[in-house]
Coordinates of C-alpha atoms in Angstrom, one line a residue:
Chain A
M1 CA 111.7 142.6 102.1
G2 CA 109.9 145.9 101.8
A3 CA 106.3 146.4 100.6
P4 CA 107.2 147.9 97.2
T5 CA 109.4 144.8 96.2
Q6 CA 106.5 142.5 97.4
A7 CA 104.1 144.4 95.1
I8 CA 106.5 144.2 92.1
R9 CA 106.9 140.5 92.7
D10 CA 103.1 140.0 92.8
L11 CA 102.5 142.0 89.7
S12 CA 105.3 140.3 87.8
G13 CA 103.7 137.0 88.7
I14 CA 100.5 138.0 86.7
L15 CA 102.4 139.8 83.9
P16 CA 100.8 137.7 81.1
I17 CA 97.4 138.8 82.4
L18 CA 98.4 142.5 82.6
V19 CA 99.7 142.2 79.0
L20 CA 96.4 140.8 77.9
W21 CA 94.5 143.5 79.7
G22 CA 96.6 146.3 78.3
V23 CA 96.3 145.2 74.7
A24 CA 92.5 144.6 75.1
L25 CA 92.2 148.1 76.5
V26 CA 94.1 149.6 73.6
I27 CA 91.8 147.7 71.2
L28 CA 88.7 148.9 73.0
L29 CA 89.8 152.5 73.3
G30 CA 91.0 152.5 69.7
A31 CA 87.8 150.8 68.4
P32 CA 86.4 153.8 66.5
L33 CA 89.7 154.0 64.5
L34 CA 89.9 150.2 64.0
R35 CA 86.3 149.7 62.9
R36 CA 86.5 150.9 59.3
G37 CA 88.9 152.3 56.8
P38 CA 92.6 151.5 56.8
G39 CA 92.6 150.9 60.6
S40 CA 90.4 147.8 60.2
R41 CA 93.3 145.8 59.1
L42 CA 95.1 146.5 62.4
A43 CA 92.5 144.9 64.8
A44 CA 93.5 141.2 64.2
P45 CA 97.3 141.9 64.3
L46 CA 96.8 143.7 67.6
G47 CA 94.8 140.8 69.0
G48 CA 97.5 138.4 67.8
A49 CA 100.2 140.5 69.3
G50 CA 98.4 140.5 72.6
A51 CA 98.2 136.7 72.8
L52 CA 101.8 136.3 71.6
G53 CA 103.1 139.0 73.8
A54 CA 101.5 137.4 76.8
L55 CA 103.1 134.0 75.7
L56 CA 106.6 135.5 75.5
V57 CA 106.2 137.2 78.8
L58 CA 105.2 133.9 80.3
L59 CA 108.2 132.1 78.8
R60 CA 110.6 134.8 80.1
G61 CA 109.1 134.7 83.5
S62 CA 108.9 131.1 84.0
S63 CA 112.6 130.5 84.5
D64 CA 112.6 132.4 87.8
G65 CA 110.2 132.0 90.7
F66 CA 108.4 128.7 90.8
G67 CA 105.8 127.8 93.3
D68 CA 105.4 131.4 94.6
T69 CA 102.2 132.6 96.1
L70 CA 101.2 136.1 95.1
F71 CA 98.8 138.7 96.6
A72 CA 99.0 137.2 100.1
G73 CA 98.0 133.7 98.9
A74 CA 95.3 134.6 96.4
A75 CA 97.2 133.4 93.4
L76 CA 100.3 131.4 92.6
T77 CA 102.8 130.6 89.9
D78 CA 103.8 126.9 89.5
T79 CA 104.6 124.6 86.7
L80 CA 101.0 123.4 86.4
Y81 CA 100.0 127.0 85.8
S82 CA 102.9 127.9 83.5
S83 CA 102.6 124.7 81.3
G84 CA 98.8 125.2 81.2
A85 CA 99.2 128.9 80.3
F86 CA 101.6 128.0 77.5
V87 CA 99.0 125.8 75.9
L88 CA 96.2 128.3 76.5
L89 CA 98.0 131.4 75.0
L90 CA 99.2 129.3 72.0
G91 CA 95.6 128.2 71.4
G92 CA 94.5 131.8 71.8
F93 CA 97.0 133.1 69.3
L94 CA 96.0 130.4 66.7
S95 CA 92.3 131.2 67.3
V96 CA 93.1 134.9 66.5
L97 CA 94.5 133.8 63.2
V98 CA 91.4 131.7 62.4
A99 CA 89.1 134.5 63.4
Q100 CA 90.9 137.1 61.2
T101 CA 90.1 135.3 57.9
Y102 CA 86.7 133.8 59.0
L103 CA 85.2 137.1 60.3
R104 CA 86.4 139.0 57.3
S105 CA 84.9 136.4 54.9
R106 CA 81.6 136.4 56.9
D107 CA 81.4 140.1 57.1
L108 CA 81.5 139.9 61.0
E109 CA 84.7 141.6 61.8
K110 CA 84.6 144.1 64.6
P111 CA 87.7 145.1 66.7
E112 CA 85.8 144.3 69.9
Y113 CA 86.0 140.6 68.9
Y114 CA 89.7 140.5 69.6
A115 CA 89.4 142.5 72.8
I116 CA 86.9 140.1 74.2
M117 CA 89.1 137.2 73.3
L118 CA 92.0 138.6 75.1
L119 CA 89.9 139.3 78.2
S120 CA 88.5 135.8 78.1
L121 CA 92.1 134.5 77.9
S122 CA 93.0 136.5 80.9
G123 CA 90.1 135.0 82.8
A124 CA 91.3 131.5 82.0
L125 CA 94.8 132.4 83.1
L126 CA 93.5 133.8 86.4
M127 CA 91.6 130.5 86.9
M128 CA 94.7 128.5 86.4
Q129 CA 96.7 130.7 88.7
A130 CA 94.1 130.8 91.5
N131 CA 95.3 129.7 94.9
D132 CA 91.9 130.6 96.4
L133 CA 88.5 129.3 95.4
I134 CA 87.0 132.7 95.1
V135 CA 89.7 133.9 92.7
L136 CA 89.1 130.7 90.7
F137 CA 85.4 131.6 90.5
L138 CA 86.2 135.2 89.4
G139 CA 88.6 133.9 86.7
L140 CA 85.9 131.4 85.6
E141 CA 83.4 134.2 85.3
L142 CA 85.8 136.5 83.4
M143 CA 86.5 133.7 80.9
S144 CA 82.9 132.7 80.5
F145 CA 81.5 136.2 80.0
G146 CA 83.7 136.7 77.0
L147 CA 82.8 133.3 75.6
Y148 CA 79.0 134.0 75.9
V149 CA 79.5 137.1 73.9
L150 CA 81.6 135.5 71.3
A151 CA 79.1 132.7 70.8
G152 CA 76.4 135.3 70.0
F153 CA 78.8 137.4 68.0
A154 CA 76.8 137.0 64.7
R155 CA 74.0 139.2 66.1
T156 CA 71.7 139.0 63.0
D157 CA 71.9 135.2 62.8
A158 CA 69.2 133.6 64.9
K159 CA 71.3 130.4 65.3
S160 CA 74.1 132.3 66.9
D161 CA 71.7 134.2 69.3
E162 CA 70.2 131.0 70.3
A163 CA 73.6 129.5 70.9
A164 CA 74.6 132.4 73.1
L165 CA 71.4 132.2 75.1
K166 CA 71.7 128.4 75.7
Y167 CA 75.4 128.8 76.7
F168 CA 74.7 131.7 78.9
L169 CA 71.8 130.2 80.8
L170 CA 73.6 126.9 81.4
G171 CA 76.9 128.6 82.1
A172 CA 75.4 130.9 84.6
L173 CA 73.6 128.0 86.2
A174 CA 77.0 126.1 86.5
S175 CA 78.6 129.2 88.0
A176 CA 75.9 129.6 90.5
L177 CA 76.1 125.8 91.5
M178 CA 79.9 126.1 91.8
L179 CA 79.7 129.4 93.9
Y180 CA 77.3 127.6 96.3
G181 CA 79.9 124.8 96.6
I182 CA 82.5 127.4 97.3
M183 CA 80.3 128.9 100.0
L184 CA 79.9 125.5 101.6
T185 CA 83.7 124.9 101.5
Y186 CA 84.1 128.2 103.3
G187 CA 81.7 126.8 105.9
V188 CA 83.7 123.7 106.5
A189 CA 87.2 125.1 106.1
A190 CA 86.7 128.7 107.5
S191 CA 88.7 129.9 104.6
T192 CA 88.7 129.5 100.7
E193 CA 92.4 129.5 100.3
L194 CA 93.5 126.1 98.9
S195 CA 96.1 125.4 101.5
N196 CA 93.5 125.8 104.3
V197 CA 91.0 123.8 102.4
Q198 CA 93.6 121.0 102.0
S199 CA 94.3 121.0 105.8
A200 CA 90.5 121.0 106.4
V201 CA 90.1 118.0 104.2
A202 CA 93.0 116.3 106.0
R203 CA 91.0 116.8 109.3
G204 CA 88.0 115.0 107.7
A205 CA 85.9 117.8 106.4
L206 CA 84.7 115.9 103.4
K207 CA 83.0 113.3 105.7
E208 CA 80.5 115.9 106.9
P209 CA 77.3 116.4 104.9
M210 CA 78.3 120.0 104.2
G211 CA 81.7 119.0 102.9
I212 CA 80.3 116.2 100.7
A213 CA 77.7 118.8 99.2
A214 CA 80.6 121.3 98.7
A215 CA 82.8 118.8 96.9
L216 CA 80.0 117.6 94.6
L217 CA 78.8 121.0 93.7
L218 CA 82.3 122.1 92.8
V219 CA 82.7 118.9 90.6
I220 CA 79.3 119.6 88.9
G221 CA 80.1 123.2 88.1
L222 CA 83.5 122.3 86.5
C223 CA 82.0 119.4 84.7
F224 CA 79.4 121.8 83.1
K225 CA 82.3 123.9 81.9
I226 CA 84.2 121.0 80.2
A227 CA 80.9 119.5 78.8
A228 CA 81.1 116.1 80.6
V229 CA 78.0 113.8 80.5
P230 CA 75.4 114.4 82.0
F231 CA 76.1 118.1 81.8
H232 CA 76.9 118.3 78.1
Q233 CA 73.6 119.2 76.5
W234 CA 74.6 122.7 75.8
S235 CA 77.7 121.9 73.8
P236 CA 76.5 120.6 70.4
D237 CA 74.0 123.5 70.1
V238 CA 76.6 126.1 71.0
Y239 CA 79.3 124.6 68.8
E240 CA 76.9 124.5 65.8
G241 CA 75.3 127.9 66.4
A242 CA 78.4 130.0 67.3
P243 CA 80.5 131.5 64.4
T244 CA 83.1 128.8 63.5
S245 CA 86.1 131.0 64.8
A246 CA 84.3 131.5 68.1
T247 CA 83.6 127.8 68.3
A248 CA 87.3 127.0 67.9
F249 CA 88.2 129.6 70.6
L250 CA 85.6 128.6 73.2
A251 CA 86.1 124.9 72.8
T252 CA 89.7 125.0 73.5
T253 CA 89.8 128.0 76.0
A254 CA 87.1 126.6 78.3
K255 CA 88.5 123.2 78.2
I256 CA 92.0 124.2 79.0
G257 CA 91.1 126.6 81.8
A258 CA 88.5 124.4 83.4
I259 CA 90.7 121.2 83.2
V260 CA 93.7 122.9 84.8
A261 CA 91.5 124.4 87.5
F262 CA 89.9 120.9 88.0
L263 CA 93.3 119.3 88.4
R264 CA 94.3 121.8 91.0
V265 CA 91.0 121.5 93.0
C266 CA 91.1 117.7 92.9
D267 CA 94.7 117.7 93.9
T268 CA 93.8 119.9 96.9
I269 CA 91.0 117.7 98.1
A270 CA 92.7 114.5 97.4
G271 CA 92.6 113.6 101.0
G272 CA 88.9 113.2 100.8
Y273 CA 88.9 111.0 97.6
H274 CA 86.2 108.7 99.0
T275 CA 83.7 111.5 98.4
W276 CA 84.4 112.7 95.0
L277 CA 86.5 110.0 93.2
P278 CA 83.5 107.7 92.5
A279 CA 81.6 110.6 91.0
I280 CA 84.5 111.6 88.7
R281 CA 85.0 108.0 87.6
A282 CA 81.4 107.6 86.7
I283 CA 81.2 110.9 84.9
A284 CA 84.4 110.0 83.0
I285 CA 83.2 106.6 82.0
L286 CA 79.8 108.0 81.0
S287 CA 81.4 110.9 78.9
M288 CA 83.6 108.5 77.0
I289 CA 80.9 106.2 76.1
V290 CA 78.0 108.6 75.5
G291 CA 80.2 111.2 73.6
N292 CA 81.6 108.6 71.2
L293 CA 78.3 106.9 70.7
I294 CA 76.3 110.1 69.8
A295 CA 79.2 111.4 67.6
I296 CA 78.7 108.5 65.3
A297 CA 75.3 109.7 64.3
Q298 CA 76.2 113.3 63.4
T299 CA 76.4 114.6 59.8
N300 CA 77.2 118.1 60.9
V301 CA 81.0 118.4 61.4
K302 CA 80.7 121.0 64.1
R303 CA 78.2 118.9 66.1
M304 CA 80.4 115.8 65.7
L305 CA 83.3 117.7 67.0
A306 CA 81.2 118.9 70.0
Y307 CA 80.3 115.2 70.9
S308 CA 83.9 114.2 70.3
G309 CA 84.7 117.1 72.7
V310 CA 82.4 115.3 75.2
A311 CA 84.5 112.2 74.7
H312 CA 87.6 114.1 75.1
A313 CA 86.4 115.6 78.3
G314 CA 86.0 112.0 79.5
Y315 CA 89.5 111.2 78.6
L316 CA 90.7 114.3 80.5
L317 CA 88.6 113.4 83.5
V318 CA 90.5 110.1 83.7
A319 CA 93.6 112.3 84.3
V320 CA 91.6 114.3 86.9
A321 CA 90.6 111.0 88.6
C322 CA 94.3 110.2 89.0
M323 CA 94.5 113.2 91.4
G324 CA 92.6 111.0 93.8
F325 CA 95.5 108.5 93.9
R326 CA 97.9 110.9 95.2
L327 CA 97.7 109.8 98.8
M328 CA 97.6 106.0 97.9
G329 CA 101.3 105.2 98.2
T330 CA 104.2 106.0 96.0
K331 CA 102.6 104.5 92.9
G332 CA 99.6 106.8 93.4
T333 CA 101.7 109.9 93.9
Q334 CA 103.6 109.0 90.8
A335 CA 100.4 108.5 88.8
S336 CA 99.0 111.9 89.9
I337 CA 102.1 113.7 88.7
L338 CA 102.1 111.8 85.4
A339 CA 98.5 112.6 85.0
M340 CA 99.1 116.3 85.4
T341 CA 101.8 116.3 82.7
G342 CA 99.8 114.0 80.6
A343 CA 96.7 116.1 80.7
V344 CA 98.6 119.3 79.8
F345 CA 100.1 117.6 76.8
Y346 CA 96.7 116.1 76.0
L347 CA 95.2 119.6 76.0
L348 CA 97.9 120.9 73.7
A349 CA 97.4 118.1 71.2
Y350 CA 93.7 118.6 71.4
A351 CA 93.8 122.4 71.0
L352 CA 96.2 122.0 67.9
A353 CA 93.9 119.4 66.2
L354 CA 90.6 121.2 67.0
I355 CA 91.7 124.7 66.0
G356 CA 93.1 123.2 62.9
A357 CA 89.9 121.3 62.1
F358 CA 87.7 124.4 62.7
G359 CA 90.3 126.4 60.8
V360 CA 89.7 124.1 57.8
L361 CA 85.9 124.8 58.1
A362 CA 86.6 128.5 58.4
Y363 CA 88.9 128.3 55.3
L364 CA 86.0 126.7 53.3
S365 CA 83.5 129.3 54.4
S366 CA 82.6 132.4 52.4
R367 CA 80.1 135.3 52.6
D368 CA 77.1 133.2 51.5
K369 CA 78.3 129.7 52.6
D370 CA 79.2 128.5 56.1
A371 CA 80.9 125.1 55.7
Q372 CA 79.6 122.8 58.4
T373 CA 78.6 119.5 57.1
L374 CA 80.3 116.3 55.8
N375 CA 79.0 117.2 52.3
D376 CA 81.0 120.5 52.4
L377 CA 84.1 118.4 52.8
R378 CA 83.3 115.9 50.1
G379 CA 86.2 115.3 47.7
L380 CA 88.3 118.0 49.3
A381 CA 91.4 116.0 48.8
S382 CA 91.2 116.4 45.1
S383 CA 89.8 119.9 44.8
Q384 CA 92.1 121.5 47.4
P385 CA 94.7 118.8 48.5
A386 CA 96.6 120.9 51.0
V387 CA 93.6 121.7 53.1
G388 CA 92.1 118.3 52.6
Y389 CA 95.0 116.5 53.8
A390 CA 95.5 118.8 56.7
M391 CA 92.0 118.0 57.9
V392 CA 92.8 114.3 57.5
L393 CA 95.8 114.8 59.8
F394 CA 93.7 116.7 62.4
M395 CA 91.1 113.9 62.4
L396 CA 93.8 111.2 62.9
S397 CA 95.2 113.3 65.7
L398 CA 91.8 113.5 67.4
A399 CA 91.4 109.8 66.9
G400 CA 94.8 109.2 68.6
I401 CA 96.5 107.4 65.7
P402 CA 100.3 106.9 66.4
A403 CA 102.7 109.5 65.0
T404 CA 100.4 112.3 65.8
A405 CA 100.3 114.5 68.9
G406 CA 96.9 113.1 69.9
F407 CA 98.4 109.6 70.3
I408 CA 101.1 110.8 72.7
G409 CA 98.6 112.7 74.8
K410 CA 96.3 109.8 75.1
W411 CA 99.2 107.5 75.9
Q412 CA 100.4 109.6 78.6
V413 CA 97.0 109.8 80.3
F414 CA 96.6 106.1 79.7
Y415 CA 100.0 105.3 81.3
A416 CA 99.2 107.5 84.3
V417 CA 96.0 105.7 85.1
L418 CA 97.5 102.3 84.6
T419 CA 100.3 103.3 87.1
G420 CA 97.5 104.4 89.4
G421 CA 96.2 100.8 89.1
D422 CA 92.8 101.8 87.9
V423 CA 92.2 99.1 85.2
A424 CA 88.5 99.9 84.7
L425 CA 89.2 103.4 83.6
A426 CA 92.1 102.4 81.4
V427 CA 90.0 99.6 79.7
T428 CA 87.1 102.0 79.1
M429 CA 89.5 104.5 77.7
A430 CA 91.1 102.1 75.2
L431 CA 87.8 100.6 74.1
T432 CA 86.0 104.0 73.5
S433 CA 89.0 105.3 71.7
A434 CA 88.7 102.5 69.3
M435 CA 85.1 103.4 68.9
G436 CA 86.0 107.0 68.2
V437 CA 88.2 106.0 65.2
Y438 CA 85.1 105.1 63.3
Y439 CA 83.6 108.6 63.0
Y440 CA 86.9 110.3 62.5
L441 CA 87.7 108.0 59.7
R442 CA 84.3 108.7 58.2
V443 CA 85.4 112.4 57.7
V444 CA 88.6 111.1 56.2
W445 CA 86.6 108.9 53.9
Y446 CA 84.4 111.8 52.8
I447 CA 87.5 114.0 52.1
V448 CA 89.6 111.4 50.3
F449 CA 87.3 108.9 48.6
E450 CA 84.0 110.6 47.8
E451 CA 83.6 112.5 44.6
S452 CA 83.3 116.3 45.0
A453 CA 79.7 117.4 44.7
A454 CA 80.5 120.8 43.3
P455 CA 82.2 121.2 39.9
K456 CA 85.9 121.4 40.0
P457 CA 87.1 125.1 40.3
S458 CA 88.0 126.4 36.9
P459 CA 90.8 129.0 36.5
T460 CA 88.1 131.5 35.9
G461 CA 84.9 131.8 38.0
H462 CA 84.2 130.9 41.5
G463 CA 87.1 128.6 42.3
V464 CA 89.5 131.5 42.1
E465 CA 88.5 133.4 45.3
A466 CA 89.6 130.5 47.6
R467 CA 93.3 130.8 46.4
P468 CA 94.6 134.0 47.9
R469 CA 93.1 133.3 51.2
A470 CA 95.8 130.7 51.8
M471 CA 98.2 133.4 52.6
T472 CA 95.9 135.0 55.3
G473 CA 95.6 134.1 59.0
V474 CA 93.7 130.9 58.7
G475 CA 96.2 129.4 56.2
A476 CA 99.0 130.2 58.7
A477 CA 97.0 128.7 61.6
I478 CA 96.4 125.4 59.6
T479 CA 100.1 125.2 58.8
I480 CA 101.2 125.8 62.3
C481 CA 98.7 123.2 63.7
C482 CA 99.8 120.6 61.0
I483 CA 103.6 121.1 61.7
A484 CA 103.0 121.0 65.5
T485 CA 100.7 117.9 65.3
I486 CA 103.3 115.9 63.4
G487 CA 106.3 117.3 65.2
L488 CA 104.9 116.6 68.6
G489 CA 103.7 113.1 67.5
I490 CA 107.3 112.2 66.4
L491 CA 109.3 114.2 68.9
P492 CA 107.2 114.8 72.1
A493 CA 110.4 115.5 74.1
A494 CA 110.9 118.7 72.0
I495 CA 108.4 120.6 74.2
S496 CA 108.7 118.7 77.4
S497 CA 110.7 121.5 79.0
F498 CA 107.7 123.8 78.9
L499 CA 105.1 121.2 79.7
T500 CA 106.5 119.0 82.5
V501 CA 104.6 119.6 85.7
V502 CA 106.9 119.3 88.7
R503 CA 105.6 118.8 92.3
Chain B
M1 CA 73.9 138.9 122.1
S2 CA 71.6 136.3 123.6
F3 CA 68.9 137.3 121.0
A4 CA 71.2 137.0 118.0
V5 CA 70.0 134.7 115.2
P6 CA 72.1 131.6 115.2
T7 CA 74.1 131.0 112.1
E8 CA 72.3 127.7 111.3
H9 CA 69.1 129.7 110.6
Y10 CA 70.9 131.8 108.0
L11 CA 72.3 128.7 106.4
L12 CA 68.8 127.1 106.4
L13 CA 67.3 130.1 104.7
S14 CA 70.3 130.1 102.2
A15 CA 69.6 126.4 101.4
V16 CA 65.9 127.0 100.9
L17 CA 66.7 130.0 98.5
F18 CA 69.1 127.9 96.7
C19 CA 66.5 125.1 96.1
I20 CA 63.9 127.7 95.0
G21 CA 66.4 128.9 92.5
V22 CA 67.3 125.4 91.2
A23 CA 63.5 124.5 91.0
G24 CA 62.8 127.7 89.1
V25 CA 65.6 127.0 86.6
A26 CA 64.3 123.5 85.9
T27 CA 60.6 124.5 85.4
K28 CA 60.4 128.0 83.9
R29 CA 60.4 128.6 80.1
N30 CA 61.0 132.3 80.0
P31 CA 64.7 133.0 80.0
I32 CA 64.3 136.2 82.1
V33 CA 62.6 134.3 84.8
V34 CA 65.2 131.4 84.5
F35 CA 67.9 134.1 84.9
M36 CA 66.1 135.6 87.9
C37 CA 66.2 132.1 89.5
I38 CA 69.9 132.0 88.8
E39 CA 70.3 135.3 90.6
I40 CA 68.4 133.9 93.6
M41 CA 71.0 131.1 93.7
L42 CA 73.8 133.6 93.7
N43 CA 72.2 135.5 96.5
A44 CA 71.7 132.4 98.5
A45 CA 75.4 131.9 98.3
N46 CA 75.9 135.5 99.2
L47 CA 73.7 135.2 102.3
G48 CA 75.8 132.1 103.3
F49 CA 79.1 133.9 102.9
V50 CA 77.9 136.8 105.1
A51 CA 76.5 134.5 107.8
L52 CA 79.6 132.3 107.8
G53 CA 81.9 135.4 107.8
R54 CA 80.2 136.7 111.0
H55 CA 80.2 133.2 112.5
F56 CA 84.0 132.9 112.0
G57 CA 84.7 136.5 112.8
D58 CA 86.3 136.8 109.4
V59 CA 85.8 139.8 107.2
G60 CA 86.5 137.7 104.1
G61 CA 82.9 136.6 103.8
Q62 CA 81.5 140.0 103.4
I63 CA 84.3 141.0 100.9
Y64 CA 83.4 137.9 98.8
T65 CA 79.9 139.0 98.7
M66 CA 80.9 142.4 97.2
L67 CA 82.9 140.5 94.6
I68 CA 80.0 138.3 93.8
I69 CA 77.6 141.2 93.5
A70 CA 79.9 142.8 90.9
V71 CA 80.1 139.4 89.0
A72 CA 76.2 139.2 89.1
A73 CA 75.9 142.7 87.7
G74 CA 78.2 141.8 84.8
E75 CA 76.1 138.7 84.2
V76 CA 72.9 140.7 84.1
A77 CA 74.4 143.1 81.5
I78 CA 75.5 140.2 79.3
G79 CA 72.4 138.1 79.8
L80 CA 69.9 140.8 79.0
A81 CA 72.0 141.9 75.9
I82 CA 71.8 138.3 74.6
I83 CA 68.1 138.1 75.3
V84 CA 67.5 141.5 73.5
S85 CA 69.5 140.3 70.5
L86 CA 67.5 137.0 70.3
F87 CA 64.2 138.9 70.5
R88 CA 65.3 141.1 67.6
T89 CA 66.0 138.2 65.3
R90 CA 63.2 135.8 66.4
E91 CA 60.6 138.1 68.0
T92 CA 60.2 135.6 70.7
I93 CA 62.3 134.6 73.6
D94 CA 60.4 131.5 74.8
L95 CA 62.8 128.7 75.4
D96 CA 60.6 126.1 73.8
E97 CA 60.7 128.0 70.6
A98 CA 64.4 128.4 70.6
D99 CA 64.7 125.2 68.6
L100 CA 66.7 126.1 65.5
L101 CA 69.4 124.0 66.9
K102 CA 68.1 120.5 67.4
L103 CA 68.8 118.8 70.6

């Protein structure tokens, strides 16, 4: 095979990333035209087209060429990547829809927002596609840079600036810790390519002090990104301070990218599970307990969703822990594959419910009111039934009530960890899920049973302005999330051809 | 080459730099100083990569350093922009006073 064909093969393997870069570049170059006047209506459609275009390219490309390594082993395309990328780009598209309405109603819309979103998505894709720890690091940074900027996008709002600063400092710290871990890995394996790391681990690299430090620093860095206890302190502040549309985006993108990378890294170092499996199990159990406990005390819905995100990080870490069972007999291998598929489905269900929930908050926000607290949701089922019951559905899905996508995701991870024979993790997962139902149902209570604090919208006056917005982006996003949450809850097999991870 | 500095010395220096960086992040209250400490941590990793690359006779270590320097430059641009933006709205950047969002 000649060099040009190889180059074309490499580039077609990262075609979704190239599409994202291309559209982001168009938005950035066209920014002067898109900023005001008639062009300002085009920025969001361009951003949505970028995410959707990358999704279509991904779906077309995933039928040929599985498990290929690209760029001399720097990146790869496999089913873990393609299913993770499917979830990520779908979440990115829905986030553009939410942003379109929210930014406009809050007077924050600038074309750069969408360009940064697309660049951030490309970083997450690179991270999931990485076959080399340095490429993983570059993808992580490309993703995070965009997220820092989006968190601080409301530049005149002190809370948004503060959120950006906290996210940036802790994110940069996590990246530095992880980079040091990669350097130490290079020291023990003489290479950062995952296949070489795997063979170094098989030779016992994780028994040396340097290898142990490397594995733990990698785990800590990734745990920061997914906000697992005890590395979660940034998340409630960032979720609350960032503009709601940015919160929806960064909550889902960072979690999807980091969890898929986490699965890949732990799958690679499965041979040295003695070193890292106890740490992951402890972090998972702590996250599930602490996240659910603190979420109970929250009255701000964004903060509550942040702590519930910590708990969800714990559930997802249960799936990551299953990677450690891969070399423990056939049951263990089966558990690790089940856990990969389960984690991706879980991420899809989580992204749909979370973007939907933040979408509802965005829907209720206007120029002078940013809906954030339980009081803002009071009596929503009677004042705006469609949005109110959509929010109820998202809460039920996050809680993992049967007939929603959230239940299927949780069940798949639960089944995987039981197959792996780790009863302690499975029991903690079941008990803490039951604990979580309390605070999700409290939101439902506020929506359905509490009286609305504000007077009912009259045909004339303030109530009117909420109506036409149903037709804009956020209405579409909420509708898609609703249909997908119920659809996947009843017929999870409908999507399994995209989401099944094959090893 | 008998006078060449052994690789262990570089790695030790790298570990010391890394620890200085971590200690600084944990104790300093000025975000710019915290950020400088994070840069020290990145450079500790850089030093390690270069030293290990020489040790293995692998050019990869040096190339990684180039990539990391580029990443660090991007991080500086974003970090300083965020700090300037915060100063414009709050007129202070002290981390103890960045308390609008309760912990």
